[in-house]
Structures are given as C-alpha cells and as structure tokens.
mmCIF file of C-alpha atoms in Angstrom:
data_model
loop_
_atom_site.group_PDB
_atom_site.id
_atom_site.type_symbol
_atom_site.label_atom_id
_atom_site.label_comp_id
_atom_site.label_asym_id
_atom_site.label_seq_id
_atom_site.Cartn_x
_atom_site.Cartn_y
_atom_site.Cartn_z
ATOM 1 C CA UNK Z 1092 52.960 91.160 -43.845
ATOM 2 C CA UNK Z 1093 50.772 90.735 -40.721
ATOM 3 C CA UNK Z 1094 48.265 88.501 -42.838
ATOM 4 C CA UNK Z 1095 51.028 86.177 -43.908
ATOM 5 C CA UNK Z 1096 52.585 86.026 -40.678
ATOM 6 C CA UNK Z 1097 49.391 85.599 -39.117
ATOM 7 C CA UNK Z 1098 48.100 82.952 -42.042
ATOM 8 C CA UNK Z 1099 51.658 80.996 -41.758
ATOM 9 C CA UNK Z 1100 51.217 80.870 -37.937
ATOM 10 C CA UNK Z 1101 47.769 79.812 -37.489
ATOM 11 C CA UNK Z 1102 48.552 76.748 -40.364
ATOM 12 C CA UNK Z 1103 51.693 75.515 -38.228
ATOM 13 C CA UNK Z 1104 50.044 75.171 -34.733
ATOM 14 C CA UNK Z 1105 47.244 73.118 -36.592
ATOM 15 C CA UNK Z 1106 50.278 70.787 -38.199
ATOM 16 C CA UNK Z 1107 51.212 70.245 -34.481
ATOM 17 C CA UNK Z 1108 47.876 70.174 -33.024
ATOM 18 C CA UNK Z 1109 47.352 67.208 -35.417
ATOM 19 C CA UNK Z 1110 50.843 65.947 -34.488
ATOM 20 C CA UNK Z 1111 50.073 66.051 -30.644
ATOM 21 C CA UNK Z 1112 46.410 64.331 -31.384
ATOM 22 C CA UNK Z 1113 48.591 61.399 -32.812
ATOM 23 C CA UNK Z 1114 50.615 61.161 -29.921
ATOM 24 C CA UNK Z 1115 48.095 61.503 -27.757
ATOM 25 C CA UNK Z 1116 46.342 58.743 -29.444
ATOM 26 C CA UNK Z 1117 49.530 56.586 -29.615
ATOM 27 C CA UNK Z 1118 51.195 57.012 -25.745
ATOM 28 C CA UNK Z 1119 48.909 56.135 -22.591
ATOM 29 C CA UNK Z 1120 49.647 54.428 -19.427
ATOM 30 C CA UNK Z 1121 49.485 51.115 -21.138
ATOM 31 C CA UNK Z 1122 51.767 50.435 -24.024
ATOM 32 C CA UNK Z 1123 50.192 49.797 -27.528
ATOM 33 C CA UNK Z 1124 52.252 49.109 -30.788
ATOM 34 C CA UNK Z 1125 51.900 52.391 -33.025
ATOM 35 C CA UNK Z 1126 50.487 49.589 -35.539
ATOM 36 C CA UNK Z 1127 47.908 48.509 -33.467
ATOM 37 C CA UNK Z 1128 46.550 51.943 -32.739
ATOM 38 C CA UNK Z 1129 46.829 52.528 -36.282
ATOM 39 C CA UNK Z 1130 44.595 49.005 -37.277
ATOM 40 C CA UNK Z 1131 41.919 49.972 -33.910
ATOM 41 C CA UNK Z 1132 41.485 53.271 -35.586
ATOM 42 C CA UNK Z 1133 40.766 52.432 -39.088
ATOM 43 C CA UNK Z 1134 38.339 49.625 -37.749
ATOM 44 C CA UNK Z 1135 40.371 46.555 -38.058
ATOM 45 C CA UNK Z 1136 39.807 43.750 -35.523
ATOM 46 C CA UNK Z 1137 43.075 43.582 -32.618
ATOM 47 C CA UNK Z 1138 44.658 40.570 -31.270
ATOM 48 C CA UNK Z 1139 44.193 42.261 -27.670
ATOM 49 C CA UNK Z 1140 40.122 43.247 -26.907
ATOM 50 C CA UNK Z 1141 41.131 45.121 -24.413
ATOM 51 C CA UNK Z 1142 43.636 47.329 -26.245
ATOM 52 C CA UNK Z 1143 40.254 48.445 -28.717
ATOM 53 C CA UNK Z 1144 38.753 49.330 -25.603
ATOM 54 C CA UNK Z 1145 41.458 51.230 -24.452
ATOM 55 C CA UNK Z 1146 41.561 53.112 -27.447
ATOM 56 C CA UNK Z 1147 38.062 53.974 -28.007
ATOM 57 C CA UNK Z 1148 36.882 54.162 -24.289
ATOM 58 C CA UNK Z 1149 39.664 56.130 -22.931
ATOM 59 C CA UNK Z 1150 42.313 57.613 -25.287
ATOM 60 C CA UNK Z 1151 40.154 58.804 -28.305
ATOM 61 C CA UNK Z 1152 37.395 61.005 -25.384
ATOM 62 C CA UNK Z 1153 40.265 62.335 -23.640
ATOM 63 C CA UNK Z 1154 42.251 63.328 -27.002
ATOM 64 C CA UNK Z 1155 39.325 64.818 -28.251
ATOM 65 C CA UNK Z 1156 38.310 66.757 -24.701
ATOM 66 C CA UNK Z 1157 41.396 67.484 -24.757
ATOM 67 C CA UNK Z 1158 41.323 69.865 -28.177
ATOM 68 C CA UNK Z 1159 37.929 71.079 -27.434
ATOM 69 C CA UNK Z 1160 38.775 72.416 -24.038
ATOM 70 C CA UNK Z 1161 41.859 74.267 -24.784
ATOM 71 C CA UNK Z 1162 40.464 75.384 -27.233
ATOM 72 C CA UNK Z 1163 37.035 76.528 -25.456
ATOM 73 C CA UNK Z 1164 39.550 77.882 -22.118
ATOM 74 C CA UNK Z 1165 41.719 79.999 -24.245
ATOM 75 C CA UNK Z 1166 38.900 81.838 -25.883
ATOM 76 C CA UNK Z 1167 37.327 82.193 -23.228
ATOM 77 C CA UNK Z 1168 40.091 83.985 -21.264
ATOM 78 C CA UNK Z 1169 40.390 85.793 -24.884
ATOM 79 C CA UNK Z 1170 37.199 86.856 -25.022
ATOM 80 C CA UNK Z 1171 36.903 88.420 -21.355
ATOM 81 C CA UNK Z 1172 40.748 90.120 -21.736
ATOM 82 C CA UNK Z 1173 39.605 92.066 -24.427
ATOM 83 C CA UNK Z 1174 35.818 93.375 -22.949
ATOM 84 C CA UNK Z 1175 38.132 94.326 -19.076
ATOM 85 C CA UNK Z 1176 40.894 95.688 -21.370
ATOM 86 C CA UNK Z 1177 43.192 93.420 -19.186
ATOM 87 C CA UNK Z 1178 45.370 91.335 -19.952
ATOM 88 C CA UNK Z 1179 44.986 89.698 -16.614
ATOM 89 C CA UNK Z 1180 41.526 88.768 -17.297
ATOM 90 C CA UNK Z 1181 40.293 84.893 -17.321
ATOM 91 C CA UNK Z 1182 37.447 82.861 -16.265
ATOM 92 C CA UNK Z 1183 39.748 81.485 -12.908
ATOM 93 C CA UNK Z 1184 41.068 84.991 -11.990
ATOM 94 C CA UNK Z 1185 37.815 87.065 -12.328
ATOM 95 C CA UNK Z 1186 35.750 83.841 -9.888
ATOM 96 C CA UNK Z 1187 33.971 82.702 -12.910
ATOM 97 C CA UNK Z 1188 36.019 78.868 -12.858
ATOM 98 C CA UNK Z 1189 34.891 79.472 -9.064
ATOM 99 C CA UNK Z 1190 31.398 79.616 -10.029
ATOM 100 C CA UNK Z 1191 30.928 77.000 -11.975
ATOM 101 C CA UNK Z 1192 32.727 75.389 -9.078
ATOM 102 C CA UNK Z 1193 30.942 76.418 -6.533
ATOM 103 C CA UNK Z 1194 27.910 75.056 -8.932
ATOM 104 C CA UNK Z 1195 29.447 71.913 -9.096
ATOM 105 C CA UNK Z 1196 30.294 71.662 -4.893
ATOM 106 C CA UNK Z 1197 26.962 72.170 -4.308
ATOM 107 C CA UNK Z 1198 25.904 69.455 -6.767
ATOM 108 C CA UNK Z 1199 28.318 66.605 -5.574
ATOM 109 C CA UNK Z 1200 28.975 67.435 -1.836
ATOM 110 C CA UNK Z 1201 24.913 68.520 -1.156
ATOM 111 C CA UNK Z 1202 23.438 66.850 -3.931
ATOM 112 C CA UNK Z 1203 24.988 63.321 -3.659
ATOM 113 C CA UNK Z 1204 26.263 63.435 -7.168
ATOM 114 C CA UNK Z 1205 29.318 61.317 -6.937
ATOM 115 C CA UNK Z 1206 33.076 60.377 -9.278
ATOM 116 C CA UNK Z 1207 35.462 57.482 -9.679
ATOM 117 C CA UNK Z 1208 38.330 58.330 -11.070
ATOM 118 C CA UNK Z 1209 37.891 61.592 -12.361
ATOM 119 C CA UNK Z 1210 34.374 60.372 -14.217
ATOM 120 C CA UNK Z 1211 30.668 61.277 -13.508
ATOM 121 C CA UNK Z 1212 28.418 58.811 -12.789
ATOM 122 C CA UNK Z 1213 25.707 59.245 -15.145
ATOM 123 C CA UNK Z 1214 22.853 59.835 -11.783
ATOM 124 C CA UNK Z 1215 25.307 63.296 -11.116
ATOM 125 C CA UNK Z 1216 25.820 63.400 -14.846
ATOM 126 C CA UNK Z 1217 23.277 66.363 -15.720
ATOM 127 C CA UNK Z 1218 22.880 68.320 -12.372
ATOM 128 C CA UNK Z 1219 26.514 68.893 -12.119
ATOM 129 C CA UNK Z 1220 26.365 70.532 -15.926
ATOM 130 C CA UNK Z 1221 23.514 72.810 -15.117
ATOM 131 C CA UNK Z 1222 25.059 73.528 -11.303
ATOM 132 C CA UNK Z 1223 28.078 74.208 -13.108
ATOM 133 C CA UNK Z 1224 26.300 76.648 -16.069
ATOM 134 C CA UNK Z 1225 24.346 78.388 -13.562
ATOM 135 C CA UNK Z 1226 27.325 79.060 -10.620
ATOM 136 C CA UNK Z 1227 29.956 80.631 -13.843
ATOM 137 C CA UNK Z 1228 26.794 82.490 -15.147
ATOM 138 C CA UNK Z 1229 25.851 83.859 -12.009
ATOM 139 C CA UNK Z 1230 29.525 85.041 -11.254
ATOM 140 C CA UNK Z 1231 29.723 86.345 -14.707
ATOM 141 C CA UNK Z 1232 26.775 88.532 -14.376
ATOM 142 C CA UNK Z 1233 28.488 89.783 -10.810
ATOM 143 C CA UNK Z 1234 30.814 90.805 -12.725
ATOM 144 C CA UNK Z 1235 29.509 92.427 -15.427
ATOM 145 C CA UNK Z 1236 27.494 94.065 -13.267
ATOM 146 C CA UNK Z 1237 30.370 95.428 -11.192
ATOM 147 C CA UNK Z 1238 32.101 96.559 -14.493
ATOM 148 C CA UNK Z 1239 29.745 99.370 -14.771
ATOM 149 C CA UNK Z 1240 29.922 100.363 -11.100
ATOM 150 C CA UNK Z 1241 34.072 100.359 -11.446
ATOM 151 C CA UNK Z 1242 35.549 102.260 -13.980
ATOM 152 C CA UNK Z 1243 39.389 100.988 -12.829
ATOM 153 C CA UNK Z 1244 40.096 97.924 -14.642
ATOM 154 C CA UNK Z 1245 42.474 96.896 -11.550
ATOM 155 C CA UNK Z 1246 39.519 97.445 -8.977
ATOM 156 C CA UNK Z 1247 37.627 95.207 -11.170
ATOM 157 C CA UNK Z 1248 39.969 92.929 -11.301
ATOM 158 C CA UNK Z 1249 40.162 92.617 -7.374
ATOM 159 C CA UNK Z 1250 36.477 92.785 -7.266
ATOM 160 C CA UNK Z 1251 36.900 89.450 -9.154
ATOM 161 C CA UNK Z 1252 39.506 88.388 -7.152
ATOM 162 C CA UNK Z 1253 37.179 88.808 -3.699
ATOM 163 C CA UNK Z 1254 34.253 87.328 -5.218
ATOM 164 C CA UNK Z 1255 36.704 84.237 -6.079
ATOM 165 C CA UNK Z 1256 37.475 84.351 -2.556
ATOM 166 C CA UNK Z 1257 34.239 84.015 -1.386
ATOM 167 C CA UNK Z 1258 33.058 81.160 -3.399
ATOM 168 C CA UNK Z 1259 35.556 79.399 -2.365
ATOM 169 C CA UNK Z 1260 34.884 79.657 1.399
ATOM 170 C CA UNK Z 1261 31.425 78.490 0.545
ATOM 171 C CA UNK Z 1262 33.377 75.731 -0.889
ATOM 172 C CA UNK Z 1263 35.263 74.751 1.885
ATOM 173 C CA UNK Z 1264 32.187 75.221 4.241
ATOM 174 C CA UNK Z 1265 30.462 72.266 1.705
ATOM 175 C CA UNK Z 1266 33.237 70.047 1.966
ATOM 176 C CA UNK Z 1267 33.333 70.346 6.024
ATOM 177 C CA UNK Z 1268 29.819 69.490 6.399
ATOM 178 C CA UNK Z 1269 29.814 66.714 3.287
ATOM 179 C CA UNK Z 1270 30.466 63.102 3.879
ATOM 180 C CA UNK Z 1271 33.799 61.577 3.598
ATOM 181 C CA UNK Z 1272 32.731 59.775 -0.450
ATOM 182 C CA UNK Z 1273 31.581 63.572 -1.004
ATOM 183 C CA UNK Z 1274 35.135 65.468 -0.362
ATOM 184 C CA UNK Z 1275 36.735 62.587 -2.147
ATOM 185 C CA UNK Z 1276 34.696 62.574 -5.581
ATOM 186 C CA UNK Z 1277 34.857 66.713 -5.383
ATOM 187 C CA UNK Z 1278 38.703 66.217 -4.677
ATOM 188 C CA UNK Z 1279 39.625 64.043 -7.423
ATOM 189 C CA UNK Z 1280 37.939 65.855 -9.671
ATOM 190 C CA UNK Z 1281 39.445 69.145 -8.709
ATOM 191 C CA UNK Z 1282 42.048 67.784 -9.625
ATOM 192 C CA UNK Z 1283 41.927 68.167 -13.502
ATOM 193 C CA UNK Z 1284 41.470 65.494 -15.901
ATOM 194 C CA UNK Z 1285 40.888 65.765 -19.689
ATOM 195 C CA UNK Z 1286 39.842 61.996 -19.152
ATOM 196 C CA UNK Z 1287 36.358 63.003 -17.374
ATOM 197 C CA UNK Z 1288 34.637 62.316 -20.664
ATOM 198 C CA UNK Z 1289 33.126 59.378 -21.827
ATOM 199 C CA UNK Z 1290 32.110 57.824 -24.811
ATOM 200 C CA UNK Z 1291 29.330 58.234 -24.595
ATOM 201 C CA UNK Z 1292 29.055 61.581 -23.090
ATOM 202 C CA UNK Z 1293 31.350 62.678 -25.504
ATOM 203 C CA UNK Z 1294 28.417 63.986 -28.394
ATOM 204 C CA UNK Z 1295 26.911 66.093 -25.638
ATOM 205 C CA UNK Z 1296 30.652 67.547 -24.568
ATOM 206 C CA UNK Z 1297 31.442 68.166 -28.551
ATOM 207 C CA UNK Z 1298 28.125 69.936 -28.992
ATOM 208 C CA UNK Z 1299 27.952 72.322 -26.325
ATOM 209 C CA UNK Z 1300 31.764 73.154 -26.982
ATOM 210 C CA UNK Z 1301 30.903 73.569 -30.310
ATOM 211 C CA UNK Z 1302 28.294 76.245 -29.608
ATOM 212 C CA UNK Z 1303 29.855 78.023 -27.232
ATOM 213 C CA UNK Z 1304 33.046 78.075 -29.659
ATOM 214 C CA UNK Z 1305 30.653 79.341 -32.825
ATOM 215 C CA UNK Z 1306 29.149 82.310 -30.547
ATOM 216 C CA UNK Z 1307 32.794 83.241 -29.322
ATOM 217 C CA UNK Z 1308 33.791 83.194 -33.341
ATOM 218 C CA UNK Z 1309 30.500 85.307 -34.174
ATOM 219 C CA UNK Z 1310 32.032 88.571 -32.222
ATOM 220 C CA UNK Z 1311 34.892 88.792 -33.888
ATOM 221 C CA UNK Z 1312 33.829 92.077 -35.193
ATOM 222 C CA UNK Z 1313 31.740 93.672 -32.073
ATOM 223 C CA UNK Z 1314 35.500 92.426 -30.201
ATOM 224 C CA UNK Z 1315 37.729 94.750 -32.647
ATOM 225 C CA UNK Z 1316 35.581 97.049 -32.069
ATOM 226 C CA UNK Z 1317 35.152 97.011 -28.567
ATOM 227 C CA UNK Z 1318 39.357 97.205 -28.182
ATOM 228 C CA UNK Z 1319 38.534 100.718 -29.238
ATOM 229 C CA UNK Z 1320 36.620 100.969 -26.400
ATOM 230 C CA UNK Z 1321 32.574 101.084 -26.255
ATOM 231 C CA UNK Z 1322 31.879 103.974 -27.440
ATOM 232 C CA UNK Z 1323 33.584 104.078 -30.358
ATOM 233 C CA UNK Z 1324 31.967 100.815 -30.924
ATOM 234 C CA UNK Z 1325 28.517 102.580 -30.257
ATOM 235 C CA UNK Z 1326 29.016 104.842 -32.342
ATOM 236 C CA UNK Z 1327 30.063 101.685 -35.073
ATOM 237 C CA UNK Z 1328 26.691 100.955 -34.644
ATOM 238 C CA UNK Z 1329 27.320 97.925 -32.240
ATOM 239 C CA UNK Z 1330 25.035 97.186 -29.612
ATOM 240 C CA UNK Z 1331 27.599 97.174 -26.463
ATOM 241 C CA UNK Z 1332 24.808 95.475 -24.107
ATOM 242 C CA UNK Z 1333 24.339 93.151 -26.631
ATOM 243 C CA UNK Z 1334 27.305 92.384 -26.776
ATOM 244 C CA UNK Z 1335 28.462 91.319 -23.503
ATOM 245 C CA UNK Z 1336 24.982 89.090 -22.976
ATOM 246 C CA UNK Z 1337 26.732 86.907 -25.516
ATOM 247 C CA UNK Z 1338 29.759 86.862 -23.836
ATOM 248 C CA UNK Z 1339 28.147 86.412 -20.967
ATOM 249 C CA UNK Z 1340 26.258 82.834 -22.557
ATOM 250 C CA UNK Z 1341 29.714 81.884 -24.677
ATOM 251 C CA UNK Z 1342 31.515 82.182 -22.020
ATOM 252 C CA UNK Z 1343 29.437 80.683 -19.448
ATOM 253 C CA UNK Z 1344 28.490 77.832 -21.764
ATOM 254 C CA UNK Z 1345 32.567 77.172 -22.240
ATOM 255 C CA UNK Z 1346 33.604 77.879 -18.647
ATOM 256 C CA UNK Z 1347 30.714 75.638 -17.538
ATOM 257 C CA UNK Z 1348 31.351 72.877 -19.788
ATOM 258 C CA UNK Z 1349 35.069 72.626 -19.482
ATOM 259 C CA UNK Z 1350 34.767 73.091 -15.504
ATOM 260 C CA UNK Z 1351 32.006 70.519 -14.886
ATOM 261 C CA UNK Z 1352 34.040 67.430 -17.413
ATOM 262 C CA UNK Z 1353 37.260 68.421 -16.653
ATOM 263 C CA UNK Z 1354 37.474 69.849 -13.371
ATOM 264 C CA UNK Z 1355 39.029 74.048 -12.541
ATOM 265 C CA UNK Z 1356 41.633 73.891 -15.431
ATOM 266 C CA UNK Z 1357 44.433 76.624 -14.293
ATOM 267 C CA UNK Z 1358 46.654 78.864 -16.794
ATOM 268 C CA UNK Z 1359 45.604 77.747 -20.526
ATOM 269 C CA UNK Z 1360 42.675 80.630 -20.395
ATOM 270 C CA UNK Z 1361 44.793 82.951 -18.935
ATOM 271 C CA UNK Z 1362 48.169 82.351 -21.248
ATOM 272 C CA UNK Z 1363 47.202 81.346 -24.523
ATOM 273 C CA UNK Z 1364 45.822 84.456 -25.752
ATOM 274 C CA UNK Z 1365 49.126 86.248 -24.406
ATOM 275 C CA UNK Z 1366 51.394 83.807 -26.453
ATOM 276 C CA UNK Z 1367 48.980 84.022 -29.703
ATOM 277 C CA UNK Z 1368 49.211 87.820 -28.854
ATOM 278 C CA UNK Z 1369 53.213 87.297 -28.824
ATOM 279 C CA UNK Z 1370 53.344 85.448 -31.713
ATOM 280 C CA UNK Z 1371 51.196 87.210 -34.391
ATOM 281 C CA UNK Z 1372 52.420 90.792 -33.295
ATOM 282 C CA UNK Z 1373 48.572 92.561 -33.254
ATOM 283 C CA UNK Z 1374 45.203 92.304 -31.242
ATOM 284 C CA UNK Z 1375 43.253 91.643 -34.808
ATOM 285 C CA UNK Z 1376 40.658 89.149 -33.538
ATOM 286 C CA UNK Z 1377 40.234 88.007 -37.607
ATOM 287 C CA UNK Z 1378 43.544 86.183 -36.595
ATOM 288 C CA UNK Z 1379 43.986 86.571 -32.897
ATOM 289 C CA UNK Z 1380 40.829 84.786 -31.974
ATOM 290 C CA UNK Z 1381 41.594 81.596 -34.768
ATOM 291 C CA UNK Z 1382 45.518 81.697 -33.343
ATOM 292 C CA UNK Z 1383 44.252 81.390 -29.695
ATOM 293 C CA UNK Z 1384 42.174 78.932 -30.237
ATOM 294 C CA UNK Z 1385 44.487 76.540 -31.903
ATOM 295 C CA UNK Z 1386 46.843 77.088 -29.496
ATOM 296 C CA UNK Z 1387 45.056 76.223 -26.838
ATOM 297 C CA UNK Z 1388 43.801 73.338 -28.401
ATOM 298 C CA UNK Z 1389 48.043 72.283 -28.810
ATOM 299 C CA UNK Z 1390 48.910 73.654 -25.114
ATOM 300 C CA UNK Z 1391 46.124 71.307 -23.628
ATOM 301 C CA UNK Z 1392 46.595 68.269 -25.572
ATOM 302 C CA UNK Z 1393 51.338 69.046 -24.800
ATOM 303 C CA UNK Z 1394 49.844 69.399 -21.053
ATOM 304 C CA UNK Z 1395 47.737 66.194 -21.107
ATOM 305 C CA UNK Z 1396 50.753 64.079 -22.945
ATOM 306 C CA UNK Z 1397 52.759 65.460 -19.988
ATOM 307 C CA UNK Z 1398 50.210 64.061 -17.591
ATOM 308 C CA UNK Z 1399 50.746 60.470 -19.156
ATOM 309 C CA UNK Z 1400 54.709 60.916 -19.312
ATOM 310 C CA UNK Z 1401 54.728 58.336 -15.806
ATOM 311 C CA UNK Z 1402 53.553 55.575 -17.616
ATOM 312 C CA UNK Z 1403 52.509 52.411 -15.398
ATOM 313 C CA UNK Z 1404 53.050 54.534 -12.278
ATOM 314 C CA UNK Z 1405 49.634 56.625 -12.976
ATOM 315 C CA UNK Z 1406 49.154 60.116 -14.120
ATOM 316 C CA UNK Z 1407 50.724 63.443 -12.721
ATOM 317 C CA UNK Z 1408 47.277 65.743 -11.767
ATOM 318 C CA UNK Z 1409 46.255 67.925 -14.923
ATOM 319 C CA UNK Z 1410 46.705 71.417 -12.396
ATOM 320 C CA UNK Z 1411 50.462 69.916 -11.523
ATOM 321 C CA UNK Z 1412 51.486 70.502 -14.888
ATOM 322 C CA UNK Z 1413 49.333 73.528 -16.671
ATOM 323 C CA UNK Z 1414 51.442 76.022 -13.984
ATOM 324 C CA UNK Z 1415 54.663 75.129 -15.238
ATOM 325 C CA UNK Z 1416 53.818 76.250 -19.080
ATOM 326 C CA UNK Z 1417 51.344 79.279 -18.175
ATOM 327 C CA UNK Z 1418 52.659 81.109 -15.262
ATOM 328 C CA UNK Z 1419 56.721 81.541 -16.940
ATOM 329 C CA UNK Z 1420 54.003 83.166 -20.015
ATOM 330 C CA UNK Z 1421 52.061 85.673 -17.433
ATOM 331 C CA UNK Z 1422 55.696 86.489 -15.671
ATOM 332 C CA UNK Z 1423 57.025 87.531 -18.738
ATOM 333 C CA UNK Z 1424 53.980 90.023 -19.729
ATOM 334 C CA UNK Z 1425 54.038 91.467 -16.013
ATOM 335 C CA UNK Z 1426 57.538 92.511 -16.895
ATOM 336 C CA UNK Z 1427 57.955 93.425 -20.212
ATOM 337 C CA UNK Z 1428 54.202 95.068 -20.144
ATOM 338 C CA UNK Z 1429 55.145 98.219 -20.936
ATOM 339 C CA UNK Z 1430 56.979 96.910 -24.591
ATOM 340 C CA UNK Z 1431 53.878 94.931 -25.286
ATOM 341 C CA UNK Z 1432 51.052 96.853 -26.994
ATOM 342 C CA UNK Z 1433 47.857 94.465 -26.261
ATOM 343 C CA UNK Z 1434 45.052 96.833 -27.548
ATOM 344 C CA UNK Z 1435 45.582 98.251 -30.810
#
C-alpha cells in the first residue's frame, strides 16, 4: 500500500513540476505570447530578437536553477534531519547556509568580487564558489564535530544555532568595514534570486548540482539505516564515519552551490522533507529521499512564479516569499509532533 501510495505520489509532483517549468517558462516580467515561447523553444526564428533573448538568457537559467536548487535544498535539509534525528535540522538552522555565507562575505565585501542585479560578474565568479564551499564545509565539520561531544539532539541544535550567530556577526563586521558597492552587491544578493545563473554558467551550476544530488541518492541505504540509529547501522556493517564524510561533501557541495548562485535560500530545506514526510506516511528514504526531492524542485519553481506575479513593477525578493509556504509547514510539526512518527 505504502509503495503505491508512495509510487502514485512521487509520479504526480513530477506532472506538476513539469507543469510549473512551463509556466515558469511562459510568465516573466515581460509579456510573451504562449506561441512565441513555444516557436523560441523549438528553435524557430521570432519576430521580436529580444524576446529569444529573453527566453534563453533569462527565463530558461532561472527555470532550470530553479528545479536544481529545490531540489539540491530539500535534500540537503533531508539528509542532515535524518543523521541529528531532528526534524528541525537544515543547512540555515544548524549555520551551515551561514557558512557558505560567511564564505561568500568574505569573497565580495574583502575580496572585491562584485553583483548587478543578483548576477556574478565572471572576475568574482569562481572565488565566491570556493569561499562559499569552504565557509558551509567548515561549519559542517563544526558541527559534526560537536555531534560527538553532545549527545542531546536539542543542545546540538543550539550549538548550531550559536555558531549561526557568530558567523553572522563576522558578517556584519565585513559589511561595516566594506565599501558602499561592497554592502550593495552582498545585499542584493542576499536577497535570493533563482535568476543568479547565467547561460553560460549554467553547465557548471547543473554539474555540481548534479553531483552533489547523485552522492545524496547513493546513501539511501547507510540513511535507513542510520534512522535506526548508528549502531545498529554498525552492526549492518555500515561504516558510520564514512558515512557522514559524504554527507559532509553532498551537502557542502549543495549548500555551497545553491548559496553562492542563489543567495541564503530560507524554508525549502527545512520544509520539504516534512511535507514529503506528511504525504507518503513513512521515513523510507527508497521513496522519501525521491519524494523530497521532487518536491522541492515544485516548491522552488511555485516560489519563483510567485516572485514574478508583479509583472512590470519588478520582482518580490525570493526570501519574501519562501516564509509564507515553509514556516505554516514547520508550525504545524511543532504542534502536532507528538502524532507524527518521523523515524521509523
């Protein structure tokens, strides 16, 4: 019953992920006849240049960034729920998203790495990646590190919480001492923008999404075991330490990725896995982890149509609008926790 629930489930959400992709593709700030899209996409020559360029400059990147991150967010926050045992667990709430922050700061506001509208030049282009990879890694490993030190899962929780805290006061030391073009590059692009990819930049976005996506889909198994806790898993014959170093690259690689394109993306790690979890009924990563990341590839691309809803007026900030949908999600877990069994 569970397998055709969880079958019937996973096959809708990639109907509408396909469905919002379209729409994506078909609605923007500047209005394009559904048959023009249509005739742009299948190669056809338009009556407007600039409506091609449109299409395959802005709206196809962003669509696409759009799938991957969701996707890569929501199995992220997956992934690390499941190691804690905490359903509270994601890369913004344990100070990994601050990290790769942090790595990004440190890049644009000390490095001279600069943005227009949301998008990298290409001289930042590289050293705000790597600042980004190495601030989430270096958080994650914190972390990690702590989780052996603190059996409680809510002291480790709050031990993420502080260490949040204090990469973002290194933060807002950076942007006092930056210069004005500085705060205003790292401020737009904290703002959250699925658009932060190019063309161009998009092979390298898709790849390194892509990778970080097939490790997170290679510990399916060591993960179902692991919800056991480790040492039932040990004694499974799975290498805990293992393990959690290839959590600790998957989910740097996605947090770092995601973070340094698109800017700290709130909610979609944290609530997605919750509403897969809702949905299917069971903690089975064979379906849970396929479920969450569909769905996060549908909440992302619903958020960024949202973003676009103004039209000619510009577009509402991608952090504006991800609160709404995830925080009603986490408010009804907190409540109805004890009716919910996550772990089994």
């Amino acid at each position: 019953m569970k397998q055709n629930k969880g079958d019937i489930f996973i096959l809708t959400v990639t109907i509408l992920v396909v469905i919002l992709m379209a729409a994506n593709l078909m609605f923007g700030s500047v209005y394009i006849p559904v048959r023009s899209v249509f005739d742009i996409l299948i190669g056809n020559t338009s009556e407007h240049a600039s409506w091609s360029f449109i299409i395959w400059e802005s709206r196809v990147p962003q669509c696409i960034a759009a799938t991957l991150c969701g996707a890569a967010l929501s199995v992220s926050g997956l992934m690390l729920q499941t190691v804690f045992n905490n359903p509270l667990a994601d890369a913004s709430i344990l100070g990994i998203s601050s990290g790769a922050s942090l790595g990004v700061a440190l890049v644009m506001l000390a490095g001279g790495a600069t943005a227009s509208a949301g998008l990298l030049t290409f001289s930042g282009f590289l050293p705000v990646i790597i600042g980004a990879f190495a601030g989430a890694a270096l958080i994650l490993f914190i972390i990690l590190f702590l989780s052996t030190l603190l059996r409680n899962a809510v002291m480790l929780l709050i031990a993420g919480i502080m260490t949040g805290y204090i990469t973002s006061s290194v933060i807002s030391l950076l942007n006092f001492f930056a210069t004005a073009e500085g705060v205003h590059s790292y401020m737009i692009w904290g703002l959250g923008n699925f658009g932060g990819v190019t063309l161009n930049q998009l092979p390298l976005f898709t790849g390194l999404t892509m990778a970080g996506l097939l490790m997170a889909l290679l510990l399916v198994k060591p993960l179902n075991a692991l919800l056991l806790g480790p040492r039932y898993a040990e004694n499974l014959g799975i290498n805990t330490r293992r393990v959690r170093n290839l959590l600790l690259m998957a989910t740097g690689i996605l947090t770092a990725v995601t973070t340094s394109f698109c800017g700290p993306i709130s909610f979609i790690g944290l609530a997605v896995p919750h509403i897969a979890r809702l949905m299917l009924g069971t903690s089975n990563h064979n379906y849970l982890m396929p479920a969450t990341l569909v769905t996060g590839s549908a909440v992302a691309l619903l958020c960024n149509l949202i973003c676009i809803l103004p039209g000619d007026n510009g577009l509402i900030p991608l952090n504006a609008v991800t609160p709404i949908l995830g925080a009603p999600v986490i408010i009804y877990v907190l409540i109805n926790q004890r009716k919910i069994q996550y772990f089994n």
